[in-house]
Short mmCIF file of N, CA and C in Angstrom, two decimals:
data_model
loop_
_atom_site.label_atom_id
_atom_site.label_comp_id
_atom_site.label_asym_id
_atom_site.label_seq_id
_atom_site.Cartn_x
_atom_site.Cartn_y
_atom_site.Cartn_z
N MET A 230 -30.09 -16.09 -10.74
CA MET A 230 -28.15 -16.13 -10.56
C MET A 230 -28.12 -15.20 -10.17
N ALA A 231 -26.55 -14.57 -9.71
CA ALA A 231 -26.81 -13.49 -8.21
C ALA A 231 -25.87 -12.81 -9.69
N SER A 232 -25.67 -10.97 -8.57
CA SER A 232 -25.87 -9.40 -9.48
C SER A 232 -24.18 -10.14 -9.69
N ASP A 233 -23.54 -9.20 -9.56
CA ASP A 233 -22.09 -8.66 -9.59
C ASP A 233 -21.98 -8.00 -8.14
N SER A 234 -23.08 -7.65 -8.13
CA SER A 234 -22.74 -7.19 -6.01
C SER A 234 -21.97 -8.07 -5.63
N ALA A 235 -23.30 -8.99 -5.27
CA ALA A 235 -22.14 -11.01 -4.99
C ALA A 235 -22.23 -11.66 -5.27
N ARG A 236 -21.93 -11.63 -6.19
CA ARG A 236 -21.26 -12.45 -7.17
C ARG A 236 -18.99 -11.75 -6.80
N ALA A 237 -19.31 -10.45 -6.99
CA ALA A 237 -18.38 -10.50 -6.00
C ALA A 237 -17.54 -10.05 -5.19
N ALA A 238 -18.60 -10.04 -3.73
CA ALA A 238 -18.46 -10.33 -2.50
C ALA A 238 -18.28 -10.94 -2.41
N LEU A 239 -18.69 -12.47 -3.05
CA LEU A 239 -17.98 -13.89 -1.91
C LEU A 239 -16.36 -13.94 -2.64
N LEU A 240 -16.64 -13.49 -3.82
CA LEU A 240 -15.20 -13.31 -4.77
C LEU A 240 -14.11 -12.76 -3.50
N LEU A 241 -13.55 -11.73 -3.27
CA LEU A 241 -13.58 -11.22 -2.46
C LEU A 241 -13.50 -11.82 -1.06
N SER A 242 -14.60 -12.85 -0.91
CA SER A 242 -14.76 -13.85 0.86
C SER A 242 -13.14 -14.68 0.35
N LYS A 243 -13.54 -15.00 -0.62
CA LYS A 243 -13.08 -16.29 -1.56
C LYS A 243 -11.51 -15.72 -0.82
N GLN A 244 -10.41 -14.06 -1.52
CA GLN A 244 -9.79 -14.40 -1.28
C GLN A 244 -9.04 -13.50 -0.40
N LEU A 245 -9.64 -13.19 0.58
CA LEU A 245 -9.69 -13.14 1.69
C LEU A 245 -9.05 -13.83 2.89
N LYS A 246 -10.14 -15.37 2.95
CA LYS A 246 -9.95 -15.88 3.32
C LYS A 246 -8.93 -16.61 2.91
N ASP A 247 -7.83 -17.02 1.24
CA ASP A 247 -6.81 -17.65 1.58
C ASP A 247 -5.85 -16.36 1.31
N LEU A 248 -5.46 -15.30 1.88
CA LEU A 248 -4.75 -14.96 1.82
C LEU A 248 -4.84 -15.37 3.29
N GLN A 249 -5.32 -15.09 4.59
CA GLN A 249 -5.31 -15.52 5.83
C GLN A 249 -5.67 -16.56 5.92
N LYS A 250 -5.42 -17.30 5.16
CA LYS A 250 -5.03 -18.92 5.42
C LYS A 250 -3.35 -18.98 5.11
N ASN A 251 -3.42 -18.52 3.87
CA ASN A 251 -1.96 -18.98 2.80
C ASN A 251 -0.69 -17.33 3.38
N GLY A 252 -1.78 -17.08 4.28
CA GLY A 252 -1.00 -15.11 4.05
C GLY A 252 0.73 -15.22 4.04
N ALA A 253 1.60 -14.75 3.54
CA ALA A 253 2.79 -14.23 3.54
C ALA A 253 3.43 -13.09 4.35
N SER A 254 4.83 -13.00 4.48
CA SER A 254 5.59 -12.59 6.15
C SER A 254 4.63 -11.21 5.68
N PHE A 255 4.70 -10.61 4.91
CA PHE A 255 5.24 -9.18 4.24
C PHE A 255 4.16 -8.79 4.35
N PHE A 256 2.60 -8.54 4.15
CA PHE A 256 1.39 -8.93 4.42
C PHE A 256 0.27 -8.97 5.25
N SER A 257 -0.32 -8.36 5.77
CA SER A 257 -1.83 -8.67 6.55
C SER A 257 -3.28 -7.72 6.21
N ALA A 258 -3.81 -8.65 6.06
CA ALA A 258 -5.19 -8.68 5.20
C ALA A 258 -6.14 -8.40 6.39
N GLY A 259 -7.89 -7.56 6.17
CA GLY A 259 -8.73 -7.50 7.47
C GLY A 259 -9.81 -6.62 6.06
N LEU A 260 -10.54 -7.09 6.95
CA LEU A 260 -12.25 -6.65 6.88
C LEU A 260 -12.00 -5.25 7.77
N VAL A 261 -12.45 -3.59 7.40
CA VAL A 261 -13.08 -2.56 8.48
C VAL A 261 -13.49 -2.62 8.52
N ASP A 262 -14.75 -2.89 7.81
CA ASP A 262 -15.80 -3.76 8.85
C ASP A 262 -16.55 -5.26 8.08
N ASP A 263 -16.67 -6.54 9.06
CA ASP A 263 -16.95 -7.29 8.19
C ASP A 263 -18.62 -7.85 7.99
N GLU A 264 -19.66 -6.67 8.01
CA GLU A 264 -20.25 -6.72 7.33
C GLU A 264 -20.12 -6.01 5.26
N ASN A 265 -19.10 -5.23 5.00
CA ASN A 265 -18.54 -4.57 3.89
C ASN A 265 -17.38 -5.63 4.00
N PRO A 266 -17.45 -6.99 2.50
CA PRO A 266 -16.36 -6.94 1.74
C PRO A 266 -15.91 -6.81 1.19
N PHE A 267 -16.42 -5.02 0.62
CA PHE A 267 -16.09 -4.66 -0.15
C PHE A 267 -14.36 -3.25 0.18
N GLU A 268 -14.42 -3.42 1.28
CA GLU A 268 -13.25 -2.48 2.24
C GLU A 268 -12.66 -2.63 3.08
N TRP A 269 -10.88 -3.02 2.77
CA TRP A 269 -10.78 -4.30 3.37
C TRP A 269 -9.19 -3.27 3.72
N GLN A 270 -8.68 -2.63 5.38
CA GLN A 270 -7.56 -2.88 6.00
C GLN A 270 -6.57 -3.46 5.60
N ILE A 271 -5.35 -3.42 4.70
CA ILE A 271 -3.98 -3.78 5.20
C ILE A 271 -2.84 -3.10 5.94
N ILE A 272 -2.14 -4.18 6.03
CA ILE A 272 -0.72 -3.43 7.06
C ILE A 272 0.74 -4.34 5.89
N LEU A 273 1.40 -3.10 5.30
CA LEU A 273 2.58 -3.89 4.56
C LEU A 273 3.63 -3.47 5.41
N THR A 274 4.93 -4.56 5.50
CA THR A 274 6.00 -4.30 6.17
C THR A 274 6.33 -3.48 4.84
N GLY A 275 7.55 -3.02 5.20
CA GLY A 275 8.62 -3.06 4.27
C GLY A 275 9.55 -3.15 4.07
N PRO A 276 9.84 -3.84 3.09
CA PRO A 276 11.31 -4.65 1.90
C PRO A 276 11.98 -4.27 2.63
N ALA A 277 12.51 -5.16 3.17
CA ALA A 277 13.98 -5.55 2.95
C ALA A 277 14.63 -4.71 2.42
N SER A 278 16.40 -4.07 2.68
CA SER A 278 16.97 -3.51 2.12
C SER A 278 16.55 -1.97 0.92
N THR A 279 15.14 -1.77 1.30
CA THR A 279 15.31 -0.81 0.60
C THR A 279 14.89 0.85 2.30
N LEU A 280 14.59 2.13 1.72
CA LEU A 280 14.32 3.21 2.60
C LEU A 280 12.32 2.60 3.69
N TYR A 281 12.38 1.41 3.31
CA TYR A 281 11.02 1.13 3.87
C TYR A 281 11.41 0.23 4.61
N GLU A 282 12.07 -0.35 5.52
CA GLU A 282 12.91 -1.51 5.66
C GLU A 282 12.60 -1.11 7.45
N GLY A 283 11.63 -2.20 8.27
CA GLY A 283 11.01 -1.80 9.40
C GLY A 283 9.99 -1.13 10.08
N GLY A 284 9.07 -0.94 8.53
CA GLY A 284 7.95 0.16 8.83
C GLY A 284 6.58 -0.88 8.78
N MET A 285 5.30 -0.24 9.34
CA MET A 285 4.57 -0.80 9.12
C MET A 285 3.51 -0.71 9.52
N PHE A 286 2.94 -0.27 7.22
CA PHE A 286 2.04 0.54 6.98
C PHE A 286 1.27 0.39 6.70
N LYS A 287 -0.25 0.66 7.25
CA LYS A 287 -1.33 0.77 6.75
C LYS A 287 -1.97 1.53 5.34
N ALA A 288 -2.34 0.69 5.47
CA ALA A 288 -3.31 1.11 4.20
C ALA A 288 -4.32 0.57 4.12
N ARG A 289 -5.58 1.39 2.33
CA ARG A 289 -6.63 0.98 2.66
C ARG A 289 -7.04 -0.38 0.99
N LEU A 290 -7.99 -0.76 0.74
CA LEU A 290 -8.16 -1.06 -1.01
C LEU A 290 -9.45 -0.79 -0.26
N THR A 291 -10.17 -0.94 -1.56
CA THR A 291 -11.56 -0.50 -1.90
C THR A 291 -11.37 -0.63 -2.78
N PHE A 292 -13.03 -1.41 -2.90
CA PHE A 292 -13.14 -2.57 -3.69
C PHE A 292 -14.76 -2.01 -5.07
N PRO A 293 -14.26 -2.30 -6.09
CA PRO A 293 -16.05 -1.40 -7.13
C PRO A 293 -16.61 -2.49 -6.58
N LYS A 294 -18.18 -3.21 -7.00
CA LYS A 294 -19.14 -4.40 -7.01
C LYS A 294 -18.87 -4.22 -8.02
N ASP A 295 -18.20 -4.81 -8.85
CA ASP A 295 -18.04 -4.63 -9.58
C ASP A 295 -16.60 -4.75 -10.43
N TYR A 296 -16.00 -6.05 -9.44
CA TYR A 296 -14.59 -6.50 -9.30
C TYR A 296 -14.93 -7.77 -9.29
N PRO A 297 -14.17 -8.72 -10.00
CA PRO A 297 -12.97 -8.42 -10.71
C PRO A 297 -12.99 -7.97 -12.46
N TYR A 298 -13.55 -7.03 -12.99
CA TYR A 298 -14.31 -6.89 -14.05
C TYR A 298 -13.26 -4.67 -14.06
N LYS A 299 -13.18 -4.52 -12.75
CA LYS A 299 -12.84 -3.32 -12.41
C LYS A 299 -12.11 -3.06 -11.43
N PRO A 300 -10.43 -2.13 -10.98
CA PRO A 300 -9.45 -2.59 -10.71
C PRO A 300 -10.34 -2.21 -9.25
N PRO A 301 -9.73 -2.95 -7.78
CA PRO A 301 -10.17 -1.48 -6.87
C PRO A 301 -8.45 0.04 -6.56
N VAL A 302 -9.08 0.15 -5.71
CA VAL A 302 -8.58 1.83 -5.53
C VAL A 302 -7.57 0.87 -3.87
N MET A 303 -6.32 1.42 -4.29
CA MET A 303 -5.67 1.62 -3.01
C MET A 303 -4.77 2.73 -2.35
N LYS A 304 -4.93 3.38 -1.09
CA LYS A 304 -4.33 4.54 -0.40
C LYS A 304 -3.98 4.07 1.05
N PHE A 305 -2.99 4.90 1.00
CA PHE A 305 -2.89 4.44 2.23
C PHE A 305 -2.75 5.23 3.11
N VAL A 306 -3.15 4.45 4.66
CA VAL A 306 -3.54 5.65 6.09
C VAL A 306 -2.22 6.19 6.51
N SER A 307 -1.75 5.25 6.22
CA SER A 307 -0.28 5.19 7.49
C SER A 307 0.49 6.77 6.40
N GLU A 308 1.22 7.30 6.67
CA GLU A 308 2.00 9.00 5.64
C GLU A 308 2.95 8.07 4.61
N MET A 309 3.67 8.86 4.22
CA MET A 309 4.49 7.65 2.52
C MET A 309 4.84 9.03 2.02
N TRP A 310 6.01 8.96 2.23
CA TRP A 310 6.65 9.44 0.31
C TRP A 310 7.92 8.59 0.31
N HIS A 311 6.98 8.38 -1.38
CA HIS A 311 7.46 7.79 -2.77
C HIS A 311 7.13 7.43 -4.22
N PRO A 312 8.07 8.03 -4.97
CA PRO A 312 7.63 8.53 -5.87
C PRO A 312 6.29 8.30 -6.45
N ASN A 313 5.91 7.24 -5.98
CA ASN A 313 4.35 5.73 -6.66
C ASN A 313 2.93 6.33 -6.01
N ILE A 314 3.47 7.50 -4.72
CA ILE A 314 2.05 7.44 -4.02
C ILE A 314 1.50 8.85 -3.82
N TYR A 315 1.02 9.18 -4.35
CA TYR A 315 0.43 10.80 -3.67
C TYR A 315 0.23 10.95 -2.83
N LYS A 316 0.61 12.59 -2.71
CA LYS A 316 0.43 13.06 -1.65
C LYS A 316 -0.79 12.59 0.21
N ASP A 317 -2.08 12.10 -0.91
CA ASP A 317 -2.89 11.97 0.27
C ASP A 317 -3.03 10.07 0.45
N GLY A 318 -1.75 9.78 -0.13
CA GLY A 318 -2.07 8.39 0.32
C GLY A 318 -2.55 7.27 -1.32
N LYS A 319 -3.07 7.71 -2.24
CA LYS A 319 -3.56 7.04 -3.11
C LYS A 319 -2.00 6.05 -4.67
N VAL A 320 -2.27 5.16 -4.38
CA VAL A 320 -0.83 4.05 -5.32
C VAL A 320 -1.55 4.45 -6.36
N CYS A 321 -0.60 4.64 -7.03
CA CYS A 321 -0.18 4.56 -8.38
C CYS A 321 0.30 3.43 -9.58
N ILE A 322 0.23 2.21 -9.50
CA ILE A 322 1.14 1.24 -10.05
C ILE A 322 -0.15 1.00 -11.08
N SER A 323 0.38 0.00 -12.14
CA SER A 323 -0.11 0.38 -14.03
C SER A 323 -1.43 -0.52 -13.73
N ILE A 324 -1.16 -1.79 -12.15
CA ILE A 324 -1.65 -3.54 -12.27
C ILE A 324 -3.42 -2.45 -11.13
N LEU A 325 -3.49 -1.41 -11.02
CA LEU A 325 -4.03 -0.51 -11.00
C LEU A 325 -5.00 0.69 -11.24
N HIS A 326 -4.07 1.05 -12.84
CA HIS A 326 -5.69 1.19 -13.77
C HIS A 326 -6.31 0.35 -14.62
N PRO A 327 -7.49 1.47 -14.50
CA PRO A 327 -8.51 0.48 -15.15
C PRO A 327 -7.54 -0.85 -16.64
N ALA A 328 -8.08 -0.97 -17.18
CA ALA A 328 -8.17 -2.28 -17.53
C ALA A 328 -7.90 -1.67 -19.32
N GLY A 329 -7.24 -1.67 -20.55
CA GLY A 329 -7.42 -1.30 -21.68
C GLY A 329 -6.19 0.15 -22.05
N ASP A 330 -6.54 0.56 -23.48
CA ASP A 330 -5.05 1.14 -23.93
C ASP A 330 -5.02 2.19 -22.59
N ASP A 331 -3.73 2.85 -22.23
CA ASP A 331 -3.54 3.75 -21.64
C ASP A 331 -3.66 4.97 -22.88
N PRO A 332 -4.17 6.30 -22.44
CA PRO A 332 -4.95 7.80 -22.99
C PRO A 332 -3.61 8.07 -23.57
N ASN A 333 -3.01 8.16 -21.48
CA ASN A 333 -0.88 8.87 -22.73
C ASN A 333 -0.07 8.06 -22.98
N ALA A 334 -0.43 6.92 -23.46
CA ALA A 334 0.34 5.74 -24.72
C ALA A 334 1.74 5.88 -23.78
N TYR A 335 1.83 5.62 -22.13
CA TYR A 335 2.85 4.95 -20.92
C TYR A 335 3.01 4.12 -20.91
N GLU A 336 1.92 3.52 -21.25
CA GLU A 336 1.35 1.36 -20.30
C GLU A 336 1.30 0.17 -21.01
N MET A 337 1.69 -0.79 -21.46
CA MET A 337 0.86 -0.84 -22.43
C MET A 337 -0.91 -1.73 -21.66
N ALA A 338 -1.66 -1.66 -22.32
CA ALA A 338 -2.80 -2.85 -21.87
C ALA A 338 -2.49 -4.03 -20.99
N SER A 339 -0.90 -4.93 -21.30
CA SER A 339 -0.97 -5.69 -20.40
C SER A 339 -0.28 -5.45 -18.74
N GLU A 340 -0.17 -4.28 -19.11
CA GLU A 340 0.40 -3.65 -17.54
C GLU A 340 -0.44 -2.60 -16.29
N ARG A 341 -1.61 -3.04 -17.25
CA ARG A 341 -2.69 -2.58 -16.60
C ARG A 341 -3.15 -3.64 -15.97
N TRP A 342 -4.95 -2.71 -15.47
CA TRP A 342 -5.37 -3.90 -15.06
C TRP A 342 -6.50 -5.28 -15.83
N LEU A 343 -6.44 -5.85 -15.35
CA LEU A 343 -7.11 -8.70 -15.79
C LEU A 343 -7.45 -7.74 -14.14
N PRO A 344 -8.61 -9.22 -15.04
CA PRO A 344 -9.95 -9.13 -13.78
C PRO A 344 -8.82 -10.56 -14.00
N VAL A 345 -8.02 -11.31 -13.93
CA VAL A 345 -7.62 -12.77 -13.39
C VAL A 345 -5.70 -12.12 -12.41
N HIS A 346 -5.70 -11.07 -12.45
CA HIS A 346 -5.27 -10.31 -11.28
C HIS A 346 -5.61 -10.33 -9.17
N THR A 347 -5.23 -10.70 -7.91
CA THR A 347 -6.18 -10.74 -6.93
C THR A 347 -5.78 -9.62 -6.08
N VAL A 348 -5.78 -10.35 -4.85
CA VAL A 348 -5.45 -8.95 -3.17
C VAL A 348 -4.09 -9.11 -3.85
N GLU A 349 -3.60 -10.79 -3.10
CA GLU A 349 -1.83 -10.51 -3.08
C GLU A 349 -1.87 -10.37 -4.56
N SER A 350 -1.99 -10.11 -5.79
CA SER A 350 -1.14 -10.42 -6.91
C SER A 350 -1.32 -8.05 -6.73
N ILE A 351 -2.14 -8.05 -6.29
CA ILE A 351 -1.44 -6.52 -5.30
C ILE A 351 -0.34 -6.29 -4.63
N LEU A 352 -1.04 -6.74 -3.53
CA LEU A 352 0.07 -6.09 -3.01
C LEU A 352 1.91 -7.01 -3.08
N ASN A 353 1.81 -7.66 -4.22
CA ASN A 353 3.11 -8.22 -4.78
C ASN A 353 3.21 -7.58 -5.33
N SER A 354 2.50 -6.88 -5.41
CA SER A 354 3.16 -5.42 -6.89
C SER A 354 3.74 -4.50 -6.06
N VAL A 355 2.69 -3.68 -5.40
CA VAL A 355 3.88 -2.73 -4.29
C VAL A 355 4.17 -2.38 -4.11
N ILE A 356 4.47 -3.94 -3.35
CA ILE A 356 5.61 -4.21 -2.57
C ILE A 356 6.87 -4.42 -3.25
N SER A 357 7.21 -4.75 -4.11
CA SER A 357 7.88 -4.51 -5.48
C SER A 357 7.96 -2.99 -6.04
N LEU A 358 6.93 -2.43 -5.56
CA LEU A 358 6.69 -0.84 -6.31
C LEU A 358 7.92 0.11 -5.09
N LEU A 359 7.76 -0.55 -4.34
CA LEU A 359 8.89 -0.25 -3.22
C LEU A 359 9.83 -0.26 -2.45
N ALA A 360 10.05 -0.92 -3.33
CA ALA A 360 11.09 -1.64 -3.42
C ALA A 360 12.26 -0.79 -4.91
N SER A 361 11.11 -0.50 -6.36
CA SER A 361 11.83 -0.02 -7.47
C SER A 361 10.94 1.03 -6.98
N PRO A 362 10.95 1.97 -7.28
CA PRO A 362 9.85 2.81 -7.58
C PRO A 362 9.96 3.26 -9.11
N ASN A 363 9.33 3.85 -9.63
CA ASN A 363 9.14 4.32 -11.16
C ASN A 363 9.22 5.68 -11.12
N THR A 364 10.35 6.13 -11.51
CA THR A 364 10.72 7.38 -10.78
C THR A 364 10.04 7.86 -12.87
N GLU A 365 10.54 7.20 -13.84
CA GLU A 365 9.79 7.90 -15.48
C GLU A 365 8.05 8.51 -15.20
N SER A 366 6.89 7.70 -14.79
CA SER A 366 6.01 8.65 -14.50
C SER A 366 5.33 9.14 -12.64
N PRO A 367 6.25 9.78 -12.30
CA PRO A 367 6.13 9.60 -10.83
C PRO A 367 4.42 10.54 -10.40
N ALA A 368 4.10 9.72 -9.24
CA ALA A 368 2.78 9.98 -8.76
C ALA A 368 3.29 11.88 -7.30
N ASN A 369 4.09 10.95 -7.38
CA ASN A 369 4.64 12.93 -6.49
C ASN A 369 6.11 13.05 -6.86
N VAL A 370 6.12 13.79 -8.21
CA VAL A 370 7.45 14.97 -8.42
C VAL A 370 8.50 14.36 -7.10
N ASP A 371 8.00 15.64 -6.21
CA ASP A 371 8.91 15.62 -4.44
C ASP A 371 9.64 15.46 -4.17
N ALA A 372 8.94 13.16 -4.44
CA ALA A 372 10.05 12.26 -3.70
C ALA A 372 10.99 11.69 -5.11
N ALA A 373 9.41 11.65 -6.60
CA ALA A 373 11.37 11.22 -7.23
C ALA A 373 12.27 12.24 -7.22
N VAL A 374 11.99 13.04 -7.00
CA VAL A 374 12.94 14.05 -8.17
C VAL A 374 14.66 13.88 -6.41
N ARG A 375 13.80 13.60 -5.41
CA ARG A 375 14.78 14.02 -4.17
C ARG A 375 14.75 12.29 -3.71
N ARG A 376 14.85 11.20 -4.88
CA ARG A 376 15.21 9.93 -4.80
C ARG A 376 16.66 9.43 -4.00
N SER A 377 16.70 9.09 -3.00
CA SER A 377 17.75 8.49 -2.89
C SER A 377 18.72 8.51 -4.37
N PRO A 378 19.97 8.86 -3.94
CA PRO A 378 21.58 9.61 -2.85
C PRO A 378 20.93 10.99 -2.68
N HIS A 379 20.32 11.71 -2.90
CA HIS A 379 20.02 12.83 -2.47
C HIS A 379 19.87 12.88 -0.50
N PRO A 380 20.59 14.18 0.15
CA PRO A 380 20.44 14.17 1.34
C PRO A 380 18.74 13.62 2.52
N ASN A 381 17.90 14.09 1.75
CA ASN A 381 16.95 14.46 2.72
C ASN A 381 15.70 13.16 2.28
N ALA A 382 15.39 12.35 1.12
CA ALA A 382 15.78 10.81 0.70
C ALA A 382 15.49 9.53 2.11
N MET A 383 16.59 9.28 2.04
CA MET A 383 16.75 8.94 3.88
C MET A 383 15.87 9.10 4.92
N ALA A 384 15.41 10.95 4.41
CA ALA A 384 15.52 11.21 6.08
C ALA A 384 13.58 10.98 5.85
N MET A 385 12.94 11.50 5.15
CA MET A 385 12.15 11.16 4.43
C MET A 385 11.57 10.27 4.86
N ALA A 386 11.74 9.05 4.52
CA ALA A 386 11.54 7.66 4.44
C ALA A 386 11.00 7.07 5.82
N ALA A 387 12.73 7.39 6.34
CA ALA A 387 12.67 7.38 7.43
C ALA A 387 11.48 7.63 9.05
N SER A 388 11.05 9.17 8.70
CA SER A 388 10.00 10.48 8.98
C SER A 388 9.28 8.84 8.66
N CYS A 389 9.08 8.92 7.61
CA CYS A 389 6.79 7.61 7.07
C CYS A 389 6.86 6.35 8.23
N ARG A 390 8.64 5.90 8.36
CA ARG A 390 9.16 4.32 8.79
C ARG A 390 8.01 4.95 9.87
N ARG A 391 9.50 5.43 11.24
CA ARG A 391 9.25 5.62 12.13
C ARG A 391 6.96 6.06 12.60
N ALA A 392 6.71 6.69 11.44
CA ALA A 392 5.89 7.46 11.83
C ALA A 392 4.59 5.96 12.08
N SER A 393 4.92 5.92 11.37
CA SER A 393 3.58 3.72 10.87
C SER A 393 3.33 3.28 12.04
N CYS A 394 4.52 3.46 12.47
CA CYS A 394 4.71 2.90 14.43
C CYS A 394 3.43 2.82 15.13
N SER A 395 2.55 4.50 14.46
CA SER A 395 2.44 5.04 16.05
C SER A 395 0.99 4.75 15.85
N ASP A 396 1.16 4.62 15.45
CA ASP A 396 -1.26 3.82 14.63
C ASP A 396 -1.06 2.70 14.55
N PHE A 397 -0.28 1.97 15.34
CA PHE A 397 -0.29 0.28 14.52
C PHE A 397 -1.13 -0.19 15.45
N ILE A 398 -2.66 -1.09 14.80
CA ILE A 398 -3.05 -1.77 15.85
C ILE A 398 -2.55 -3.51 15.21
N PRO A 399 -2.72 -4.66 15.53
CA PRO A 399 -1.67 -5.16 14.98
C PRO A 399 -3.15 -6.91 14.45
N PHE A 400 -3.81 -6.91 13.16
CA PHE A 400 -4.22 -8.26 12.79
C PHE A 400 -3.34 -8.95 12.36
N GLY A 401 -4.18 -10.35 11.96
CA GLY A 401 -3.75 -10.84 11.47
C GLY A 401 -2.40 -11.41 11.55
N PRO A 402 -2.25 -12.90 10.15
CA PRO A 402 -1.44 -12.74 10.34
C PRO A 402 0.38 -12.30 11.01
N VAL A 403 0.98 -10.63 9.97
CA VAL A 403 1.85 -10.12 11.26
C VAL A 403 1.34 -9.95 11.93
N SER A 404 2.62 -9.82 13.25
CA SER A 404 2.19 -9.68 14.79
C SER A 404 3.12 -9.30 15.44
N ARG A 405 4.27 -8.71 15.32
CA ARG A 405 5.01 -8.13 15.39
C ARG A 405 5.87 -6.20 14.92
N LEU A 406 5.94 -6.26 15.89
CA LEU A 406 6.25 -4.11 15.38
C LEU A 406 7.88 -4.14 15.38
N PHE A 407 8.70 -4.41 14.00
CA PHE A 407 9.40 -4.31 13.65
C PHE A 407 10.14 -2.27 14.36
N ILE A 408 9.41 -1.44 14.53
CA ILE A 408 10.96 -0.64 14.94
C ILE A 408 10.23 -1.02 17.35
N SER A 409 11.20 0.00 17.20
CA SER A 409 10.20 -0.14 19.39
C SER A 409 9.36 1.23 19.21
N THR A 410 8.51 0.79 20.63
CA THR A 410 8.16 1.79 21.45
C THR A 410 9.19 3.03 21.69
N SER A 411 10.72 2.45 22.54
CA SER A 411 11.60 4.06 22.70
C SER A 411 12.34 4.19 20.91
N GLU A 412 11.76 4.35 20.30
CA GLU A 412 12.15 4.61 18.83
C GLU A 412 11.33 5.78 18.24
N CYS A 413 9.81 5.13 18.41
CA CYS A 413 8.55 5.50 17.70
C CYS A 413 8.32 7.55 19.15
N THR A 414 9.32 6.69 20.39
CA THR A 414 8.91 8.50 21.45
C THR A 414 10.49 9.37 21.25
N THR A 415 10.82 8.41 20.94
CA THR A 415 12.00 9.60 20.27
C THR A 415 12.27 10.52 18.82
N PHE A 416 11.93 9.46 18.15
CA PHE A 416 10.89 9.89 16.89
C PHE A 416 9.47 11.00 16.19
N LYS A 417 8.53 10.97 17.39
CA LYS A 417 7.58 11.86 18.03
C LYS A 417 8.14 13.12 18.40
N ALA A 418 9.20 13.27 19.23
CA ALA A 418 9.99 14.50 19.76
C ALA A 418 10.79 14.93 18.64
N LEU A 419 11.62 14.07 18.37
CA LEU A 419 12.27 14.71 17.65
C LEU A 419 11.80 15.41 16.46
N ARG A 420 9.96 14.84 15.52
CA ARG A 420 9.31 15.33 14.47
C ARG A 420 8.81 16.66 15.02
N LYS A 421 8.73 16.62 16.87
CA LYS A 421 7.71 17.89 16.81
C LYS A 421 9.08 18.76 16.37
N SER A 422 10.30 18.80 17.20
CA SER A 422 11.55 19.84 17.06
C SER A 422 12.12 20.73 15.71
N THR A 423 11.72 19.65 14.97
CA THR A 423 11.45 20.05 13.46
C THR A 423 10.25 21.14 12.86
N GLN A 424 9.09 20.38 13.85
CA GLN A 424 7.79 21.48 13.20
C GLN A 424 7.96 22.52 13.67
N ASP A 425 8.56 22.33 14.83
CA ASP A 425 8.83 23.52 15.71
C ASP A 425 9.66 24.67 13.90
N VAL A 426 10.17 24.33 14.25
CA VAL A 426 11.43 25.29 13.24
C VAL A 426 10.97 25.96 12.65
#
């Protein structure tokens, strides 16, 4: 009988192959290290008609050895400014919270992690979260308070969106950069000048 860890590794390998074969146009996935199926690198494209449109954001998914019985942790590597993303990049979304009742009685058990969820359902939920943040239960209070139409909201999101191109290395089905190199160069100069103030 295979261990939980071996079963999880097989399931993750299958989910990765499925994603790469049937991939969506708004995300790409790959292993950080070919020998470790529990650590994935993700690239999400910012959803259209949002503050994140045009960005390509790197994230990591770290899976527990007993996946799918426990949820993975998703953390953006790219700088993000969003009400439901902690300042360290960790994503705060119900689907990634442990199964069962919410100790704070905010989320219903059906909104939290269930073993039927897949990497694809997680990424679809995060894309949806980028488009429609939950400002009632923010992980980043400052981002929730200064949400659009606040004058700084668009500038902060644009900062993250443009910065996302500076460390982009394409892999998988997502292969085009939505922000030109000249925009990145201009942005870096503007960012440096505002940091010097």
